[in-house]
Amino acid sequence: MSGAVVRLDRVALDVGAQKVLRGISLAIPRGGFRWLLGPSGAGKTSLLRLLHLELRPSEGRLELLGRDVGAAPRAALPQLRRRIGMVFQDFRLLPHLSAFDNVALPLRLAGRPEGQIQADVGEMLAWVGLRGRIHCHPAELSGGEQQRVAIARAVINRPDLLLADEPTGNLDDTQAQRLMLLLGELSRLGTTIVVATHNDTIVARHPAPAVRLAEGRLVNADA
Amino acid sequence: MRDEEAQRERAAARRARRLRPAWSDDLGLRRGVARKLLPFMVGAMAFLASLALAGAIAAAAFSRQWQDGPAAALTVQVPDPAAKATDAPQNRLDRVVALLSASPGIARVQALSHAQIAKLLQPWLGSDATQGLALPAVVAVRAEGAGPPLAELTAELRAAAPGTLVDSHGDWTRRIAALAHSVQALAWAMLALVTGVAAAVVTIATRAGLVQRRDAVLLVHGLGATDADIARRFAARATRLAFAGGLGGCAVALPVLAGLAALAAPLVGGIADPAAWMPSLPRALWFGMAAIPLVCAALGFATAQVTVRAWLRPLP
Ligand SMILES: Nc1ncnc2c1ncn2[C@@H]1O[C@H](COP(=O)(O)OP(=O)(O)O)[C@@H](O)[C@H]1O
Ligand SMILES: [Mg+2]
């Protein structure tokens, strides 16, 4: 037994007839930070979806938060998902809910008291610079603002594993810096983080181990 | 200590839920297509169910009345009952009663009083109309075993009191019973059909809601909502809407049934025990009608639960 939060052993993923991922083996310890790099179509999003339990591996062994996902009954997965935060590339905010209610979703699912929700969500939205936009609906927000709401929703529940798919795609430099600051802080507090990105500048500015994919295969995984 | 804390936290969560139930609509179900469709359709089914139920209950009451009296009963009419019998010193009615009592295959002989006859005729003739009429005497006879030898008995009675009519219920009583049973079976079949259609309506509305809210459902699933969490939200809504529909359907059916009962009361009451149809609807129907909205609610709940869980099952 190791303390790895994420452990893949020769994982493969087929979507329909297409072999999207092949022979992926890697391990990320608690509090570890990994860039997930590779050209468009390399399989970054697919790998994140595996780690978010949206898909199950077609082959190999996937272990998340100490649990063998392949062997876990379906009923055990929601409990795991609640400990995983995900920033989707396309945000996936619910259009009929305000920014506040979108960010509050994970807390409400967890049955947190409303008083705590009010305080936590307010604080989190203020932190991502949306204090004045709390009651706006996604349609009233810019791409960058929506992305920040999506980030807030992913981290509001202090997840053990945080996955982010191109989370700086719509952010300006300052906002991207703030995001990296937040991620660094979470990582220090013990959250394991995987960030898929194209943004070479930000990778250069925040050197960290990287998982590199090309055509569904691992090019290298830094230790 | 920790237990207490956890308990306090849970209580706070419960309170908060009561205070601000807004996120019972995280999935945006309130805007769903089901809102108008479901109560209306379920209401229509509840209306039909009320009618079917009334039919079943009426037919049951009707056939019970005829089964009590039964296949082996006779009615004997004696015109001019006070006149002297031809073959004995008694009056014609007493003589007929005596002969019937002496006949084999007869369990009980009862001459109806003038008041009883007036009551039987009242729906047709009105309450005062029987006053001046020269009514025949009516004798109700209950047979036993194979019953009396009808032809011989009739001849014997006619000899003693010419003009006497012997009416055997057997044949048409059986036919009425068969008819009542058919109506009953039909009514139950209709209830089953209507229940099936209502379940189908809830299934379709729930599936439409799932498709309409697909992204939201998938997202909430991804955030760690259990199938039970998601199903509960859809089911709570289907339960409310189906209950409202059931209530509406019954509310519309009630005056209709009261009207039918008012029309039918003299007929049914005239044949037998009028108490069963008074004051307007039989008690069983009241209970049945009260149960319909509850059954609708239960059906809405169960159907939505099953539908949502089946829809979610293919997800990982
Ligand atoms: N649902 C899907 N259906 C078909 N092909 C898919 C699906 N998801 C991903 N793929 C394919 O898998 C490959 C990797 O895609 P993706 O994981 O989105 O890459 P990246 O995020 O690195 O750009 C692509 O060739 C893509 O076409
Ligand atoms: Mg991608």
Coordinates of C-alpha atoms and ligand atoms in Angstrom, one line a residue:
Chain A
M1 CA 0.0 0.0 0.0
S2 CA 1.2 3.4 -0.9
G3 CA -0.4 6.7 0.1
A4 CA -1.1 7.6 -3.6
V5 CA -4.3 9.5 -4.1
V6 CA -4.3 8.7 -7.8
R7 CA -2.8 5.5 -9.1
L8 CA -3.1 4.2 -12.6
D9 CA -1.7 0.9 -13.7
R10 CA -1.7 0.3 -17.5
V11 CA -5.0 2.0 -17.9
A12 CA -6.6 2.0 -21.3
L13 CA -9.8 3.8 -22.4
D14 CA -11.8 3.0 -25.5
V15 CA -14.6 5.3 -26.6
G16 CA -16.6 3.4 -29.1
A17 CA -14.1 1.9 -31.5
Q18 CA -11.5 4.6 -30.8
K19 CA -8.6 3.8 -28.5
V20 CA -8.4 7.1 -26.6
L21 CA -5.9 6.2 -24.0
R22 CA -3.3 3.4 -23.9
G23 CA -1.1 1.9 -21.2
I24 CA -1.2 4.8 -18.8
S25 CA 0.6 4.2 -15.5
L26 CA 1.2 6.9 -13.0
A27 CA 0.9 7.7 -9.3
I28 CA 0.3 11.0 -7.6
P29 CA 0.8 11.3 -3.8
R30 CA -1.4 13.3 -1.5
G31 CA -0.8 17.0 -1.9
G32 CA 1.0 16.4 -5.2
F33 CA 0.6 18.9 -8.1
R34 CA 0.8 17.7 -11.8
W35 CA 0.6 19.6 -15.0
L36 CA -1.2 17.5 -17.6
L37 CA 0.3 18.5 -21.0
G38 CA 0.0 17.5 -24.6
P39 CA -1.3 18.7 -27.9
S40 CA -5.0 19.0 -28.6
G41 CA -6.5 15.6 -29.0
A42 CA -3.8 13.9 -27.0
G43 CA -6.3 12.6 -24.4
K44 CA -6.0 15.1 -21.6
T45 CA -9.7 15.7 -21.1
S46 CA -10.4 11.9 -21.4
L47 CA -7.8 11.2 -18.6
L48 CA -9.5 13.8 -16.4
R49 CA -12.9 12.3 -17.0
L50 CA -11.5 8.9 -15.9
L51 CA -10.2 10.6 -12.7
H52 CA -13.5 12.3 -12.2
L53 CA -15.3 8.9 -12.5
E54 CA -17.3 10.0 -15.5
L55 CA -15.9 7.0 -17.3
R56 CA -14.5 3.7 -16.2
P57 CA -11.3 2.4 -17.7
S58 CA -11.6 -0.2 -20.4
E59 CA -8.5 -1.9 -19.1
G60 CA -6.1 -1.7 -16.3
R61 CA -6.4 -0.7 -12.7
L62 CA -7.5 2.7 -11.5
E63 CA -7.2 3.6 -7.8
L64 CA -8.6 6.9 -6.5
L65 CA -8.4 8.1 -2.9
G66 CA -7.3 4.6 -1.8
R67 CA -10.1 2.9 -3.5
D68 CA -9.9 0.4 -6.5
V69 CA -12.5 2.0 -8.8
G70 CA -12.8 -1.1 -10.9
A71 CA -13.8 -3.2 -8.0
A72 CA -15.9 -0.6 -6.2
P73 CA -19.7 -1.1 -6.5
R74 CA -21.5 1.7 -8.3
A75 CA -23.2 2.8 -5.1
A76 CA -19.7 3.6 -3.7
L77 CA -18.9 6.1 -6.4
P78 CA -21.0 9.1 -5.4
Q79 CA -19.1 9.3 -2.0
L80 CA -15.8 9.3 -3.9
R81 CA -17.1 12.0 -6.4
R82 CA -17.9 14.3 -3.5
R83 CA -14.2 14.3 -2.6
I84 CA -13.2 15.2 -6.1
G85 CA -13.5 18.8 -7.5
M86 CA -13.6 19.3 -11.3
V87 CA -13.2 22.5 -13.3
F88 CA -14.7 21.6 -16.7
Q89 CA -13.2 23.2 -19.8
D90 CA -16.8 24.3 -20.8
F91 CA -17.6 25.3 -17.2
R92 CA -20.9 23.4 -17.0
L93 CA -22.6 26.0 -14.9
L94 CA -26.4 25.4 -14.4
P95 CA -28.0 28.3 -16.4
H96 CA -31.1 28.6 -14.2
L97 CA -29.1 29.1 -11.0
S98 CA -27.3 32.2 -9.8
A99 CA -23.5 32.2 -9.4
F100 CA -24.1 31.8 -5.7
D101 CA -26.4 28.8 -6.1
N102 CA -24.0 27.2 -8.6
V103 CA -21.1 27.4 -6.2
A104 CA -23.4 26.2 -3.3
L105 CA -24.4 23.0 -5.1
P106 CA -21.7 20.7 -3.7
L107 CA -22.3 22.0 -0.2
R108 CA -26.0 21.5 -0.5
L109 CA -25.5 18.0 -1.8
A110 CA -23.4 17.3 1.3
G111 CA -26.2 18.6 3.5
R112 CA -24.3 21.5 5.0
P113 CA -26.2 24.0 7.1
E114 CA -27.4 27.0 5.1
G115 CA -25.7 29.4 7.5
Q116 CA -22.3 27.9 6.7
I117 CA -23.1 27.8 3.0
Q118 CA -23.9 31.5 3.0
A119 CA -20.6 32.3 4.6
D120 CA -18.4 29.9 2.6
V121 CA -19.9 30.7 -0.8
G122 CA -19.8 34.4 -0.1
E123 CA -16.2 34.3 0.9
M124 CA -15.2 32.1 -2.0
L125 CA -16.9 34.2 -4.6
A126 CA -15.3 37.3 -3.1
W127 CA -11.9 35.6 -3.3
V128 CA -12.3 34.9 -7.0
G129 CA -13.3 38.6 -7.5
L130 CA -17.0 38.1 -8.0
R131 CA -18.3 39.7 -4.8
G132 CA -20.6 42.0 -6.8
R133 CA -21.8 39.3 -9.2
I134 CA -23.1 36.8 -6.7
H135 CA -26.7 36.9 -7.9
C136 CA -26.0 37.0 -11.6
H137 CA -26.9 34.0 -13.7
P138 CA -24.2 32.5 -16.0
A139 CA -25.7 34.2 -19.1
E140 CA -25.0 37.6 -17.5
L141 CA -21.3 36.7 -16.8
S142 CA -18.3 36.9 -19.1
G143 CA -16.3 33.8 -20.1
G144 CA -13.7 34.7 -17.5
E145 CA -16.3 35.2 -14.8
Q146 CA -18.0 32.0 -15.6
Q147 CA -14.7 30.2 -15.4
R148 CA -14.1 31.7 -12.0
V149 CA -17.5 30.5 -10.8
A150 CA -16.6 27.0 -12.1
I151 CA -13.3 27.2 -10.1
A152 CA -15.1 28.3 -7.0
R153 CA -17.6 25.4 -7.3
A154 CA -14.8 22.9 -7.7
V155 CA -12.9 24.0 -4.6
I156 CA -15.7 25.1 -2.3
N157 CA -16.0 21.6 -0.8
R158 CA -12.2 21.4 0.0
P159 CA -11.8 18.4 -2.3
D160 CA -9.1 15.8 -1.7
L161 CA -8.5 15.7 -5.4
L162 CA -8.9 18.7 -7.7
L163 CA -9.0 18.3 -11.5
A164 CA -9.0 21.3 -13.8
D165 CA -9.3 21.2 -17.6
E166 CA -7.7 24.3 -19.2
P167 CA -8.8 26.5 -16.2
T168 CA -7.0 29.6 -17.4
G169 CA -8.3 29.5 -20.9
N170 CA -10.6 32.5 -20.3
L171 CA -8.6 34.2 -17.6
D172 CA -6.3 37.2 -18.0
D173 CA -2.8 37.2 -16.6
T174 CA -3.7 38.5 -13.1
Q175 CA -6.6 36.2 -12.7
A176 CA -4.4 33.2 -13.8
Q177 CA -1.8 34.3 -11.2
R178 CA -4.5 34.4 -8.6
L179 CA -5.7 30.9 -9.6
M180 CA -2.2 29.5 -9.3
L181 CA -1.9 31.1 -5.9
L182 CA -5.1 29.3 -4.8
L183 CA -4.0 26.0 -6.3
G184 CA -0.6 26.3 -4.5
E185 CA -2.4 27.0 -1.2
L186 CA -4.7 24.0 -1.7
S187 CA -1.8 21.8 -2.6
R188 CA 0.0 22.8 0.6
L189 CA -3.1 22.0 2.6
G190 CA -3.1 18.5 1.1
T191 CA -5.2 18.6 -2.0
T192 CA -3.9 16.6 -4.9
I193 CA -4.1 18.6 -8.1
V194 CA -4.0 17.8 -11.8
V195 CA -4.3 20.7 -14.2
A196 CA -4.5 20.2 -18.0
T197 CA -3.3 23.1 -20.0
H198 CA -1.9 24.5 -23.2
N199 CA -0.7 27.6 -21.5
D200 CA 3.1 27.3 -21.8
T201 CA 3.7 30.7 -20.1
I202 CA 2.0 29.7 -17.0
V203 CA 3.7 26.3 -16.9
A204 CA 7.0 28.0 -17.3
R205 CA 6.2 30.4 -14.5
H206 CA 5.1 27.6 -12.2
P207 CA 7.4 24.7 -12.6
A208 CA 6.0 21.5 -11.4
P209 CA 6.1 17.8 -12.4
A210 CA 4.2 17.1 -15.6
V211 CA 2.3 14.2 -17.1
R212 CA 2.8 14.4 -20.9
L213 CA 0.4 12.7 -23.3
A214 CA 0.6 12.3 -27.0
E215 CA -1.9 10.3 -29.0
G216 CA -3.3 8.7 -25.9
R217 CA 0.0 7.5 -24.7
L218 CA 2.2 8.6 -21.8
V219 CA 5.3 10.4 -23.2
N220 CA 6.7 10.9 -19.7
A221 CA 5.5 11.2 -16.2
D222 CA 7.7 13.1 -13.9
A223 CA 8.2 11.3 -10.6
Chain B
M1 CA -18.9 15.8 22.5
R2 CA -18.4 15.1 18.8
D3 CA -21.7 13.3 18.6
E4 CA -23.4 16.3 20.0
E5 CA -21.7 18.5 17.5
A6 CA -22.6 16.3 14.7
Q7 CA -26.2 16.2 15.9
R8 CA -26.3 20.0 16.2
E9 CA -25.0 20.3 12.7
R10 CA -27.6 17.8 11.3
A11 CA -30.4 19.7 13.1
A12 CA -29.1 23.0 11.7
A13 CA -29.1 21.4 8.2
R14 CA -32.7 20.3 8.7
R15 CA -33.7 23.7 9.9
A16 CA -32.0 25.3 7.0
R17 CA -33.8 23.0 4.6
R18 CA -37.1 24.0 6.1
L19 CA -36.2 27.7 6.0
R20 CA -35.0 27.9 2.5
P21 CA -36.2 25.0 0.3
A22 CA -34.9 26.8 -2.8
W23 CA -32.4 24.2 -3.7
S24 CA -35.1 21.6 -3.8
D25 CA -35.2 23.0 -7.3
D26 CA -31.5 22.9 -8.1
L27 CA -32.4 20.9 -11.1
G28 CA -34.8 23.5 -12.4
L29 CA -37.7 21.1 -12.3
R30 CA -40.2 23.8 -11.6
R31 CA -39.8 25.0 -15.1
G32 CA -40.3 21.6 -16.5
V33 CA -42.9 20.6 -19.1
A34 CA -44.6 18.3 -16.6
R35 CA -46.2 21.2 -14.7
K36 CA -49.3 21.5 -16.9
L37 CA -49.3 18.1 -18.5
L38 CA -49.0 15.9 -15.5
P39 CA -51.8 17.2 -13.2
F40 CA -54.2 17.5 -16.1
M41 CA -53.6 14.0 -17.4
V42 CA -53.6 12.4 -13.9
G43 CA -56.7 14.4 -13.1
A44 CA -58.5 13.0 -16.2
M45 CA -57.5 9.5 -15.1
A46 CA -58.7 10.2 -11.5
F47 CA -62.0 11.4 -12.9
L48 CA -62.4 8.1 -14.9
A49 CA -61.3 6.1 -11.9
S50 CA -64.0 7.7 -9.8
L51 CA -66.6 6.8 -12.3
A52 CA -65.3 3.2 -12.6
L53 CA -65.2 2.9 -8.8
A54 CA -68.8 4.2 -8.5
G55 CA -69.8 1.6 -11.2
A56 CA -68.1 -1.2 -9.4
I57 CA -69.6 -0.2 -6.0
A58 CA -73.1 0.3 -7.5
A59 CA -73.0 -3.0 -9.3
A60 CA -71.8 -4.8 -6.2
A61 CA -74.6 -3.3 -4.1
F62 CA -77.1 -4.1 -6.8
S63 CA -76.0 -7.7 -7.1
R64 CA -75.8 -8.1 -3.3
Q65 CA -79.5 -7.1 -3.1
W66 CA -80.4 -9.7 -5.6
Q67 CA -78.3 -12.4 -4.2
D68 CA -79.8 -11.9 -0.7
G69 CA -83.2 -12.4 -2.1
P70 CA -82.0 -15.0 -4.5
A71 CA -82.4 -17.2 -7.1
A72 CA -84.9 -19.3 -5.1
A73 CA -87.5 -16.7 -4.3
L74 CA -91.1 -16.4 -5.3
T75 CA -93.5 -13.5 -5.3
V76 CA -97.2 -14.3 -5.0
Q77 CA -99.8 -11.7 -5.8
V78 CA -103.3 -12.2 -4.5
P79 CA -105.9 -9.8 -5.9
D80 CA -108.8 -8.9 -3.8
P81 CA -107.2 -10.5 -0.7
A82 CA -110.0 -9.9 1.8
A83 CA -112.6 -11.8 -0.2
K84 CA -113.5 -15.4 0.8
A85 CA -111.5 -18.2 -0.6
T86 CA -113.3 -20.7 -2.8
D87 CA -112.3 -23.9 -0.9
A88 CA -112.1 -22.8 2.7
P89 CA -113.7 -20.5 5.2
Q90 CA -110.6 -18.2 5.4
N91 CA -110.1 -15.1 3.3
R92 CA -108.1 -15.5 0.1
L93 CA -104.8 -14.1 1.5
D94 CA -104.8 -16.3 4.6
R95 CA -105.7 -19.3 2.5
V96 CA -102.8 -18.7 0.1
V97 CA -100.4 -18.2 3.0
A98 CA -101.6 -21.4 4.6
L99 CA -101.2 -23.4 1.3
L100 CA -97.7 -21.9 0.7
S101 CA -96.7 -22.7 4.3
A102 CA -97.8 -26.3 3.9
S103 CA -96.0 -26.8 0.5
P104 CA -92.7 -28.6 0.5
G105 CA -89.5 -26.8 -0.5
I106 CA -90.5 -23.5 1.1
A107 CA -88.5 -21.9 3.9
R108 CA -90.4 -18.8 4.8
V109 CA -93.6 -17.1 3.8
Q110 CA -94.3 -13.5 4.5
A111 CA -97.3 -11.4 3.6
L112 CA -96.2 -7.8 3.0
S113 CA -98.1 -5.2 4.9
H114 CA -100.0 -2.5 3.1
A115 CA -97.3 0.0 4.2
Q116 CA -94.6 -2.2 2.7
I117 CA -96.3 -2.4 -0.6
A118 CA -97.0 1.3 -0.6
K119 CA -93.3 1.9 -0.1
L120 CA -92.4 -0.4 -2.9
L121 CA -94.7 1.4 -5.3
Q122 CA -94.0 4.9 -4.0
P123 CA -91.2 5.8 -6.4
W124 CA -93.5 5.1 -9.3
L125 CA -96.8 6.2 -8.0
G126 CA -95.9 8.8 -5.4
S127 CA -96.6 8.7 -1.6
D128 CA -100.3 9.4 -1.6
A129 CA -101.3 7.5 -4.8
T130 CA -101.7 4.2 -3.1
Q131 CA -104.3 5.4 -0.7
G132 CA -107.4 4.7 -2.8
L133 CA -106.1 1.8 -4.9
A134 CA -107.4 -1.7 -4.5
L135 CA -103.9 -3.2 -4.2
P136 CA -103.3 -6.9 -4.5
A137 CA -101.7 -8.6 -1.5
V138 CA -98.1 -9.5 -2.0
V139 CA -96.6 -12.6 -0.4
A140 CA -92.8 -13.0 -0.4
V141 CA -91.7 -16.6 -0.4
R142 CA -88.2 -17.9 0.2
A143 CA -87.6 -21.4 -1.2
E144 CA -85.2 -24.0 0.1
G145 CA -83.6 -27.0 -1.5
A146 CA -85.0 -27.6 -4.9
G147 CA -87.9 -25.3 -4.2
P148 CA -91.6 -26.1 -4.4
P149 CA -93.2 -28.0 -7.4
L150 CA -94.1 -24.7 -9.1
A151 CA -96.8 -25.9 -11.5
E152 CA -98.7 -27.9 -8.9
L153 CA -98.4 -25.2 -6.4
T154 CA -99.7 -22.6 -8.8
A155 CA -102.7 -24.7 -9.8
E156 CA -103.5 -25.3 -6.1
L157 CA -103.3 -21.6 -5.3
R158 CA -105.4 -20.6 -8.3
A159 CA -108.1 -23.1 -7.3
A160 CA -108.3 -21.5 -3.8
A161 CA -107.9 -17.9 -5.0
P162 CA -108.5 -17.5 -8.7
G163 CA -106.4 -14.7 -10.3
T164 CA -103.4 -15.4 -8.0
L165 CA -100.1 -14.8 -9.8
V166 CA -96.9 -16.7 -8.9
D167 CA -93.8 -15.0 -10.1
S168 CA -90.5 -17.0 -9.8
H169 CA -87.5 -14.7 -9.7
G170 CA -85.0 -17.4 -10.4
D171 CA -84.4 -16.8 -14.0
W172 CA -84.1 -13.1 -14.3
T173 CA -82.4 -12.8 -10.9
R174 CA -79.6 -14.9 -12.3
R175 CA -79.5 -12.7 -15.3
I176 CA -79.4 -9.5 -13.2
A177 CA -76.6 -11.0 -11.1
A178 CA -74.7 -11.9 -14.3
L179 CA -75.1 -8.4 -15.6
A180 CA -74.0 -6.9 -12.3
H181 CA -71.0 -9.1 -12.3
S182 CA -70.1 -8.1 -15.8
V183 CA -70.5 -4.4 -14.9
Q184 CA -68.3 -5.0 -11.9
A185 CA -65.6 -6.8 -13.8
L186 CA -65.6 -4.1 -16.4
A187 CA -65.3 -1.4 -13.8
W188 CA -62.3 -3.1 -12.2
A189 CA -60.7 -3.6 -15.6
M190 CA -61.3 0.1 -16.3
L191 CA -59.6 1.0 -13.0
A192 CA -56.6 -1.2 -13.8
L193 CA -56.4 0.4 -17.3
V194 CA -56.7 3.9 -15.9
T195 CA -54.0 3.2 -13.4
G196 CA -51.7 1.9 -16.1
V197 CA -52.4 5.0 -18.2
A198 CA -51.7 7.3 -15.3
A199 CA -48.4 5.4 -14.6
A200 CA -47.5 5.8 -18.3
V201 CA -48.2 9.5 -18.1
V202 CA -46.0 10.0 -15.1
T203 CA -43.2 7.9 -16.8
I204 CA -43.4 10.1 -20.0
A205 CA -43.5 13.3 -18.0
T206 CA -40.6 12.2 -15.9
R207 CA -38.5 11.1 -18.9
A208 CA -39.3 14.4 -20.6
G209 CA -38.1 16.2 -17.4
L210 CA -34.9 14.1 -17.4
V211 CA -34.2 14.9 -21.1
Q212 CA -35.0 18.6 -20.6
R213 CA -32.7 18.7 -17.5
R214 CA -30.1 16.3 -18.9
D215 CA -27.1 18.6 -18.4
A216 CA -28.2 19.5 -14.9
V217 CA -28.8 15.9 -13.9
L218 CA -25.4 14.8 -15.3
L219 CA -23.7 17.6 -13.5
V220 CA -25.3 16.9 -10.2
H221 CA -24.4 13.2 -10.7
G222 CA -20.8 14.2 -11.3
L223 CA -20.8 16.3 -8.1
G224 CA -21.6 13.1 -6.2
A225 CA -25.4 13.1 -6.0
T226 CA -26.6 9.6 -5.5
D227 CA -29.4 8.1 -7.6
A228 CA -31.6 8.4 -4.6
D229 CA -30.9 12.1 -4.3
I230 CA -31.8 12.7 -7.9
A231 CA -34.8 10.4 -7.9
R232 CA -36.1 12.0 -4.7
R233 CA -36.3 15.4 -6.3
F234 CA -38.1 14.1 -9.4
A235 CA -40.4 11.9 -7.2
A236 CA -41.3 14.7 -4.8
R237 CA -42.4 16.8 -7.7
A238 CA -44.3 14.0 -9.4
T239 CA -46.0 13.2 -6.1
R240 CA -47.2 16.7 -5.6
L241 CA -48.4 17.1 -9.2
A242 CA -50.1 13.7 -9.2
F243 CA -51.8 14.4 -5.9
A244 CA -53.1 17.8 -7.2
G245 CA -54.3 16.1 -10.4
G246 CA -56.1 13.4 -8.4
L247 CA -57.7 15.9 -6.2
G248 CA -58.9 17.9 -9.2
G249 CA -60.2 14.8 -11.0
C250 CA -62.2 13.7 -7.9
A251 CA -63.5 17.2 -7.3
V252 CA -64.9 17.3 -10.9
A253 CA -66.3 13.7 -10.5
L254 CA -68.1 14.4 -7.3
P255 CA -71.0 16.5 -8.6
V256 CA -71.3 14.1 -11.6
L257 CA -71.6 11.1 -9.3
A258 CA -74.0 12.9 -7.0
G259 CA -76.2 13.7 -10.0
L260 CA -76.1 10.1 -11.2
A261 CA -76.8 8.8 -7.7
A262 CA -79.8 11.1 -7.4
L263 CA -81.1 9.8 -10.7
A264 CA -80.5 6.2 -9.7
A265 CA -81.7 6.4 -6.1
P266 CA -85.5 5.8 -6.7
L267 CA -84.8 2.9 -9.1
V268 CA -82.4 1.1 -6.8
G269 CA -84.2 2.1 -3.6
G270 CA -87.4 0.9 -5.2
I271 CA -86.1 -2.6 -5.8
A272 CA -84.7 -3.0 -2.3
D273 CA -83.0 -1.4 0.7
P274 CA -83.0 2.3 0.0
A275 CA -80.6 2.9 2.9
A276 CA -77.6 1.7 0.8
W277 CA -78.0 4.6 -1.6
M278 CA -78.9 7.3 0.9
P279 CA -78.1 10.1 1.6
S280 CA -76.5 10.4 -1.8
L281 CA -73.4 8.3 -2.3
P282 CA -72.6 5.0 -0.7
R283 CA -70.0 5.1 2.0
A284 CA -67.6 2.8 0.2
L285 CA -67.6 5.3 -2.6
W286 CA -66.7 8.1 -0.2
F287 CA -63.7 6.1 1.0
G288 CA -62.8 5.2 -2.5
M289 CA -62.9 8.8 -3.7
A290 CA -60.8 9.9 -0.7
A291 CA -58.3 7.2 -1.6
I292 CA -57.9 8.2 -5.2
P293 CA -55.7 11.3 -4.7
L294 CA -53.6 9.3 -2.3
V295 CA -53.2 6.5 -4.8
C296 CA -52.4 9.1 -7.5
A297 CA -49.7 10.5 -5.2
A298 CA -48.3 7.1 -4.4
L299 CA -48.3 6.2 -8.1
G300 CA -46.6 9.4 -9.0
F301 CA -43.9 8.8 -6.4
A302 CA -43.2 5.2 -7.2
T303 CA -43.3 5.7 -11.0
A304 CA -41.0 8.7 -10.9
Q305 CA -38.6 6.8 -8.6
V306 CA -38.4 3.8 -10.9
T307 CA -38.1 5.9 -14.0
V308 CA -35.3 8.1 -12.7
R309 CA -33.3 5.2 -11.3
A310 CA -33.7 3.3 -14.5
W311 CA -32.5 6.3 -16.5
L312 CA -29.5 6.8 -14.2
R313 CA -28.4 3.2 -14.0
P314 CA -26.3 3.2 -17.2
L315 CA -24.2 6.1 -15.8
P316 CA -21.0 5.0 -14.1
Ligands
LIG1 N1 -16.9 10.9 -26.5 C1 -16.0 10.7 -27.5 N2 -16.3 10.2 -28.6 C2 -15.5 10.0 -29.6 N3 -14.2 10.3 -29.5 C3 -13.8 10.9 -28.4 C4 -14.7 11.1 -27.3 N4 -14.0 11.8 -26.3 C5 -12.7 11.9 -26.8 N5 -12.6 11.4 -28.0 C6 -11.4 11.3 -28.8 O1 -10.3 11.0 -27.9 C7 -9.2 11.8 -28.3 C8 -8.7 12.6 -27.1 O2 -9.6 13.6 -26.8 P1 -9.5 14.5 -25.6 O3 -9.4 13.7 -24.4 O4 -10.6 15.5 -25.6 O5 -8.1 15.3 -25.9 P2 -7.5 16.7 -25.3 O6 -8.4 17.0 -24.1 O7 -6.1 16.3 -25.0 O8 -7.6 17.6 -26.4 C9 -9.6 12.7 -29.5 O9 -9.1 12.1 -30.6 C10 -11.1 12.7 -29.4 O10 -11.6 12.8 -30.7
MG2 MG -9.5 18.8 -23.8

